[in-house]
PDB file of C-alpha atoms in Angstrom:
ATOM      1  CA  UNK A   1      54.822 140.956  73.722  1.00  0.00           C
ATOM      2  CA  UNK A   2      58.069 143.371  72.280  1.00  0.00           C
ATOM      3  CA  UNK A   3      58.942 143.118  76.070  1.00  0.00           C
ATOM      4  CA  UNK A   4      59.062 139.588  75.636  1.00  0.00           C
ATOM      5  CA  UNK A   5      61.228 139.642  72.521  1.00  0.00           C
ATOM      6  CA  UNK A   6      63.802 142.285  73.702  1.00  0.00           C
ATOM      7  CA  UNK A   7      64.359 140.298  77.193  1.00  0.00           C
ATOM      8  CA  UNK A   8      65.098 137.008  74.706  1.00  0.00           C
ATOM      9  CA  UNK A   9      67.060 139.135  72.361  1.00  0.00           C
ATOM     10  CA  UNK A  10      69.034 140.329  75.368  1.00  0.00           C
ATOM     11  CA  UNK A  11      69.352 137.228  77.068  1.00  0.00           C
ATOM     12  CA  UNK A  12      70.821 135.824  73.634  1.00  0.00           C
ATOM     13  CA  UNK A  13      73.428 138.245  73.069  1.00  0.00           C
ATOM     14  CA  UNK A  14      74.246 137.892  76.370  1.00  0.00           C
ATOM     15  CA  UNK A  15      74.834 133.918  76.112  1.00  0.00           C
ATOM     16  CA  UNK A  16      76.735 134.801  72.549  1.00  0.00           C
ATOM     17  CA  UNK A  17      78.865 137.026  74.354  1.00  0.00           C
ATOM     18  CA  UNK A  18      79.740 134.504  77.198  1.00  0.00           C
ATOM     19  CA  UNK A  19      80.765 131.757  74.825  1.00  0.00           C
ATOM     20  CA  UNK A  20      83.188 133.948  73.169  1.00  0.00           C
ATOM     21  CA  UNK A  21      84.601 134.889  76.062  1.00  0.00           C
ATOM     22  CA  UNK A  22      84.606 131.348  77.354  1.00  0.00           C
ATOM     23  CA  UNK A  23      86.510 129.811  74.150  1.00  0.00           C
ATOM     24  CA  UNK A  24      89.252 132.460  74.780  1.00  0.00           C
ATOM     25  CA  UNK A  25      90.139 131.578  78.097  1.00  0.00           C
ATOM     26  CA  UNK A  26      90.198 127.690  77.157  1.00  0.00           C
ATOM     27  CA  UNK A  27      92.594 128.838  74.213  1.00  0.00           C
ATOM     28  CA  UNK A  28      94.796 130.819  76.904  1.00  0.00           C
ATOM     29  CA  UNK A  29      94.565 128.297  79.445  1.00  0.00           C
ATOM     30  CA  UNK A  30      95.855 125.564  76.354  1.00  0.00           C
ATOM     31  CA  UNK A  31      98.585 127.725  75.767  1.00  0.00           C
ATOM     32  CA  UNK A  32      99.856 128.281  79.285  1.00  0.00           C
ATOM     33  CA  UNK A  33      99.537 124.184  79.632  1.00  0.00           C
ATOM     34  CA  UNK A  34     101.527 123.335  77.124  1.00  0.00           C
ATOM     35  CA  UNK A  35     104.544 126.121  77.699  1.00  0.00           C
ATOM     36  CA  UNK A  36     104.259 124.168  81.208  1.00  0.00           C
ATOM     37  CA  UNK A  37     104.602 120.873  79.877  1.00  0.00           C
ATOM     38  CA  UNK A  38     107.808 122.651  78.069  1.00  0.00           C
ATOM     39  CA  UNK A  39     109.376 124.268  80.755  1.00  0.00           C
ATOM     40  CA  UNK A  40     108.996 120.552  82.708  1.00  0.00           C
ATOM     41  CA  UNK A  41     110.398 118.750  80.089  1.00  0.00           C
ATOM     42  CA  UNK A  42     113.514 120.812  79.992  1.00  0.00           C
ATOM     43  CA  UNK A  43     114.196 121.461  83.667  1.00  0.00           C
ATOM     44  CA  UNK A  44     114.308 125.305  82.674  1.00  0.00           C
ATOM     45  CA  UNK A  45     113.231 127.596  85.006  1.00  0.00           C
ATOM     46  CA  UNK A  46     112.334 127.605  88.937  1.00  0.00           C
ATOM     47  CA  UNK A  47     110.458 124.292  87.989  1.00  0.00           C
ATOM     48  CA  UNK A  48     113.866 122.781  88.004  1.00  0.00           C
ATOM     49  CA  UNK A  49     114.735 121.106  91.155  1.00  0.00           C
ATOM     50  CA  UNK A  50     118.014 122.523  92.961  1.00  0.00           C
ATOM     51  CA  UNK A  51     120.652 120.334  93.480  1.00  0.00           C
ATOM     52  CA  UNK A  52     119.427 117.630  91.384  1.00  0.00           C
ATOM     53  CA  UNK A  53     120.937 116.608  87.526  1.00  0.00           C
ATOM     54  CA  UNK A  54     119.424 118.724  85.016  1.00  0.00           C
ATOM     55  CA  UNK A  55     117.049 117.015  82.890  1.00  0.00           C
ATOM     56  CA  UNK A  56     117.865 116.750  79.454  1.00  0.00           C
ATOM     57  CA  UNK A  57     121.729 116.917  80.583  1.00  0.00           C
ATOM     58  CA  UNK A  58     124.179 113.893  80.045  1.00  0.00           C
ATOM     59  CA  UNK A  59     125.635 112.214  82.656  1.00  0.00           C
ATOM     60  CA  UNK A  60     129.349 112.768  82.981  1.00  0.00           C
ATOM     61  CA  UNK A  61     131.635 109.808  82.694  1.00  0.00           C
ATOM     62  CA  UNK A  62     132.396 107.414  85.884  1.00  0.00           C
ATOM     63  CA  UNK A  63     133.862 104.011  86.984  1.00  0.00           C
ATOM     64  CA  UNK A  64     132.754 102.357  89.811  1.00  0.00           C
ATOM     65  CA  UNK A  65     132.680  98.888  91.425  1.00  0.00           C
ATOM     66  CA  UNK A  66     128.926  97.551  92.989  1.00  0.00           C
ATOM     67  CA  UNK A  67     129.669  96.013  96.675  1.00  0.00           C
ATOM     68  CA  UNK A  68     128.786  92.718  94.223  1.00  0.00           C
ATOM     69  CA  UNK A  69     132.137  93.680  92.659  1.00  0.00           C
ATOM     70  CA  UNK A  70     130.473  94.263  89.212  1.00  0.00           C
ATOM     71  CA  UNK A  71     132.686  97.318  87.073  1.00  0.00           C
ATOM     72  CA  UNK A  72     129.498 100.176  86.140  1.00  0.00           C
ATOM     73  CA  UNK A  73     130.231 103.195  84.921  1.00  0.00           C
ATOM     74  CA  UNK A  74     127.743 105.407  82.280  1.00  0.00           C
ATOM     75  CA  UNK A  75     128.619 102.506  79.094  1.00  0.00           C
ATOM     76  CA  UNK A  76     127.025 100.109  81.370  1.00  0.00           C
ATOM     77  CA  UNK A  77     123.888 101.807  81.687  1.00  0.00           C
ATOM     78  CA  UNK A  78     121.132 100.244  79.990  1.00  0.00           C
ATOM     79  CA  UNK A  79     117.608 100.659  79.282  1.00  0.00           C
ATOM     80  CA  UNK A  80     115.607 103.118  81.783  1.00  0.00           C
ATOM     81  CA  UNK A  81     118.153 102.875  84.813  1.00  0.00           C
ATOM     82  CA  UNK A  82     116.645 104.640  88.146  1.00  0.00           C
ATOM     83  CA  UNK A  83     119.785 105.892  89.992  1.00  0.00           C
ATOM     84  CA  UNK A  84     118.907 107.003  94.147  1.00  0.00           C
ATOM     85  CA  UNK A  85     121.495 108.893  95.931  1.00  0.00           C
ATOM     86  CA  UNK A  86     121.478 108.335  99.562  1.00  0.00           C
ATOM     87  CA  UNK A  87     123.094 109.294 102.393  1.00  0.00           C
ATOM     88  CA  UNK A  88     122.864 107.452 106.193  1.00  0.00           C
ATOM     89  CA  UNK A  89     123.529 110.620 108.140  1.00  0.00           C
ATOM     90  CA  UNK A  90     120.695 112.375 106.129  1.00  0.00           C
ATOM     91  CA  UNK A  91     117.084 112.408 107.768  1.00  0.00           C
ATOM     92  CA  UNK A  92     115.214 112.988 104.398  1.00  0.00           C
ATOM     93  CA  UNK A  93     116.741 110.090 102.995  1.00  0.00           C
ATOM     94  CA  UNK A  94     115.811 107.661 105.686  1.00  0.00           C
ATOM     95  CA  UNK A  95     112.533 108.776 105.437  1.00  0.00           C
ATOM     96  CA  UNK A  96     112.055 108.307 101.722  1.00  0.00           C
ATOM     97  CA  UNK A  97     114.240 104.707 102.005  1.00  0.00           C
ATOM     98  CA  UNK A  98     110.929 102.662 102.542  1.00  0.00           C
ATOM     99  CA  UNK A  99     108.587 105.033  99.739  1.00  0.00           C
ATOM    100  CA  UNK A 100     112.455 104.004  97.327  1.00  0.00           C
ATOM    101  CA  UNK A 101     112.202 100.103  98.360  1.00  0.00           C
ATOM    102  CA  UNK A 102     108.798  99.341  97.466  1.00  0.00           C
ATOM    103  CA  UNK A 103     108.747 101.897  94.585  1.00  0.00           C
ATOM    104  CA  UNK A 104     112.044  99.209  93.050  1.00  0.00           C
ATOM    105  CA  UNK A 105     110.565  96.173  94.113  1.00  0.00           C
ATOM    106  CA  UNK A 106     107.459  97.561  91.242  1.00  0.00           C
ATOM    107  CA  UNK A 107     109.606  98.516  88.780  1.00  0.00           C
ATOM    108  CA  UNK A 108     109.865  96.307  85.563  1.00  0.00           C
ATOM    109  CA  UNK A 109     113.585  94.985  84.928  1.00  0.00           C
ATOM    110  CA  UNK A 110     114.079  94.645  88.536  1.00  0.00           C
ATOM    111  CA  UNK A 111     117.822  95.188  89.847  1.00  0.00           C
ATOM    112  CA  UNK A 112     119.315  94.584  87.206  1.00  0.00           C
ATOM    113  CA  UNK A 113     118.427  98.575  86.128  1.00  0.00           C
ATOM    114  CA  UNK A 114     118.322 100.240  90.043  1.00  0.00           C
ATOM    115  CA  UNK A 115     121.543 101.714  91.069  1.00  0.00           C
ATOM    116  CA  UNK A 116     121.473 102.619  94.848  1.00  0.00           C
ATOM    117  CA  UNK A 117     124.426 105.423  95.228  1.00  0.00           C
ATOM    118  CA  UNK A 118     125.235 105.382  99.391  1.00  0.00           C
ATOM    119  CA  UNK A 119     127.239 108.115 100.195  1.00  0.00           C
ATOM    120  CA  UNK A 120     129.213 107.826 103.884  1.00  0.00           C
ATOM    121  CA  UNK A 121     131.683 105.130 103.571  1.00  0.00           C
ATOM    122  CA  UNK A 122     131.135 101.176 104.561  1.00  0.00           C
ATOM    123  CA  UNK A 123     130.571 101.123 108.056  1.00  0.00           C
ATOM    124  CA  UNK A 124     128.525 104.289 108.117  1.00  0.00           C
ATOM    125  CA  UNK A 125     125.815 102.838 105.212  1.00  0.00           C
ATOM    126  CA  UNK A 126     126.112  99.323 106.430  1.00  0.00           C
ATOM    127  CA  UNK A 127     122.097  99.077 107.503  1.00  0.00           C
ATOM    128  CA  UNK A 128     121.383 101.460 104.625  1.00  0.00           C
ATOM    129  CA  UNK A 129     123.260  99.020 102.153  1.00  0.00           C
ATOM    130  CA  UNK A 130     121.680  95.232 103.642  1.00  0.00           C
ATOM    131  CA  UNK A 131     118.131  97.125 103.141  1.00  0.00           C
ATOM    132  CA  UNK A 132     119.074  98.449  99.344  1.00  0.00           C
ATOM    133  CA  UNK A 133     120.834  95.369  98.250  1.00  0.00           C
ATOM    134  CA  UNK A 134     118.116  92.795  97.461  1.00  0.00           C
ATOM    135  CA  UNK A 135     116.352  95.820  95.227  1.00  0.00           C
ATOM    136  CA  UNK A 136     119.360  97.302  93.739  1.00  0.00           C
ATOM    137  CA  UNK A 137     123.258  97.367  92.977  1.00  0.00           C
ATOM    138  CA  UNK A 138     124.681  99.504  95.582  1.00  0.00           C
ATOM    139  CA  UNK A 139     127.801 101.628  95.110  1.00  0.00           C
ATOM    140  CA  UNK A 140     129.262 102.997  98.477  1.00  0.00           C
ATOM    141  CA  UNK A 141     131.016 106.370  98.280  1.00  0.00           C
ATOM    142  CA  UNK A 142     133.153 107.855 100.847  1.00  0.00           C
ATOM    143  CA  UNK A 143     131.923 110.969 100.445  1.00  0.00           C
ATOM    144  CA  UNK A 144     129.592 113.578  99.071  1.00  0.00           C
ATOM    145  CA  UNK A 145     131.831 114.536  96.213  1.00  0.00           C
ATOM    146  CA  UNK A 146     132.064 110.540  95.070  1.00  0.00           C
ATOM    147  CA  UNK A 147     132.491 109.800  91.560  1.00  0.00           C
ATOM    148  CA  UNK A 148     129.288 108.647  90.231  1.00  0.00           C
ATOM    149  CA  UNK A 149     127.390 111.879  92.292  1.00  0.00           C
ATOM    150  CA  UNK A 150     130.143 114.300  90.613  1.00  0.00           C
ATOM    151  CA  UNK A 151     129.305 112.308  86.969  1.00  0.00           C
ATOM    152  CA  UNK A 152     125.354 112.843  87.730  1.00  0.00           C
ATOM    153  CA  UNK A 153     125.993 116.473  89.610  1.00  0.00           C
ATOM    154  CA  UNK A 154     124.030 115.520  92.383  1.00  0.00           C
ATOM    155  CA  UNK A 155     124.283 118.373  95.314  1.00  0.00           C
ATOM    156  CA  UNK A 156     121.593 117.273  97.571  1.00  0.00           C
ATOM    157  CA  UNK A 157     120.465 114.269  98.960  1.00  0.00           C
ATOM    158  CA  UNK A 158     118.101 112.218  98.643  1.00  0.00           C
ATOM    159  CA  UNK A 159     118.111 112.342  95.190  1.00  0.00           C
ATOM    160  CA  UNK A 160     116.234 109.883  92.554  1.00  0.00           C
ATOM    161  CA  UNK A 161     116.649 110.131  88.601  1.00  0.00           C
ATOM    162  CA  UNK A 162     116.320 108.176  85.719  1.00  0.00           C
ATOM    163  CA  UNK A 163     118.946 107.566  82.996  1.00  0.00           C
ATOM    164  CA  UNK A 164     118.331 106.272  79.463  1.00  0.00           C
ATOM    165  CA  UNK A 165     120.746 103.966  77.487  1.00  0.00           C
ATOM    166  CA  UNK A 166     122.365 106.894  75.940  1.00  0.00           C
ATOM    167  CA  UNK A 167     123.265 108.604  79.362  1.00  0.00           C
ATOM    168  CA  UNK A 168     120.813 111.182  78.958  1.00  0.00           C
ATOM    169  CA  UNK A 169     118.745 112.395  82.389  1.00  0.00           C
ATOM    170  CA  UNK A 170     114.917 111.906  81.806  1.00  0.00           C
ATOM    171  CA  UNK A 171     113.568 113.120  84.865  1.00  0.00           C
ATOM    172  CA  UNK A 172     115.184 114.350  87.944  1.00  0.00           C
ATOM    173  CA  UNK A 173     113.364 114.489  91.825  1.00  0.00           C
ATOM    174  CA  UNK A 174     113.551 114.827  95.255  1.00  0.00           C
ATOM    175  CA  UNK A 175     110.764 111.894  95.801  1.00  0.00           C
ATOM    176  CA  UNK A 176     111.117 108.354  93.762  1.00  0.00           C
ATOM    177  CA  UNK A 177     107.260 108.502  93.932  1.00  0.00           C
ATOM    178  CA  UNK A 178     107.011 111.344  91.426  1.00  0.00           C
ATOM    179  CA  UNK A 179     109.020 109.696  89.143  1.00  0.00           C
ATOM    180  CA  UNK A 180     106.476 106.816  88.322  1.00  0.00           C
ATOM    181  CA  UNK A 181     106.974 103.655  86.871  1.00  0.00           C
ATOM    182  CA  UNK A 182     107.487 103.126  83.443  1.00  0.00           C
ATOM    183  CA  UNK A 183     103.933 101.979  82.537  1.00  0.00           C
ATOM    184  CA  UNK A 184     102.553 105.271  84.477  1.00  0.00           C
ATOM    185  CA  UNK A 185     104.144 107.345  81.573  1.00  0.00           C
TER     186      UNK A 185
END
């Protein structure tokens, strides 16, 4: 019988022991989550994307004119704007185009807050522009180093972000998918 009640003494301490260890690595694993969640938030770190605006950052100032002929630059901004940067010669882009066009036709607010940034020049984006246009106002660039990329920073392409009224990057990615839509967050 004093077998008995050492092996559930034992077997109690042991369980006793195993909690506390348990609770600590839920408290460590809470910690490490939320300096995550911080380092996302402010685009520090290797979590940053390269090439992409910084999130947090504020987008420079810009004028452009929409191939609708409508005057944007960062003033005009409003609400949650998603702003693409695409080029036609790049493959990544073309490949992410269809993921982009359905993820806009989704989005609440429609148009009116896409912005579809085609860098190339006219004839180059011409099929790239008729397939953003009904899902966005499209700004065509002649280059890489266009206005509204310099104003946003943008160094690679594709690139998807989205702007609040203020000018101010919320989130920054290589894939529109990751970004969500606004009733995700």
């Amino acid at each position: 019988m004093a077998v008995m009640w050492a092996a559930v003494i034992l077997v109690g301490v042991i369980c006793t022991l195993d909690l506390i260890l348990t609770l600590g690595v839920v408290r460590r694993l809470r910690e490490h989550a939320t300096h995550l969640e911080t380092l996302l938030r402010s685009g520090a770190g290797a979590l940053a994307p390269p090439g992409l605006p910084h999130v947090g950052g504020t987008v420079g100032e810009f004028a452009a004119r929409t191939l609708d002929g409508e005057e944007i630059s960062r003033g005009s901004l409003s609400g949650e704007t998603l702003v693409a940067f695409f080029s036609p010669g790049c493959k990544p882009c073309l490949e992410r185009l269809p993921g982009f066009l359905g993820h806009a036709r989704r989005r609440i607010g429609g148009r009116r807050l896409i912005l579809a940034i085609v860098a190339g020049g006219e004839q180059a984006a011409r099929e790239m522009v008729l397939e953003l246009s009904p899902v966005a106002r499209v700004v065509v660039e002649d280059g890489y180093e266009g206005p509204v990329a310099r104003a946003f920073q943008v160094t690679e392409y594709p690139a998807f972000c989205l702007v609040d009224s203020e000018g101010v990057i919320v989130a920054a990615e290589g894939d529109v998918t990751r970004l969500g839509l606004p009733a995700d967050r």
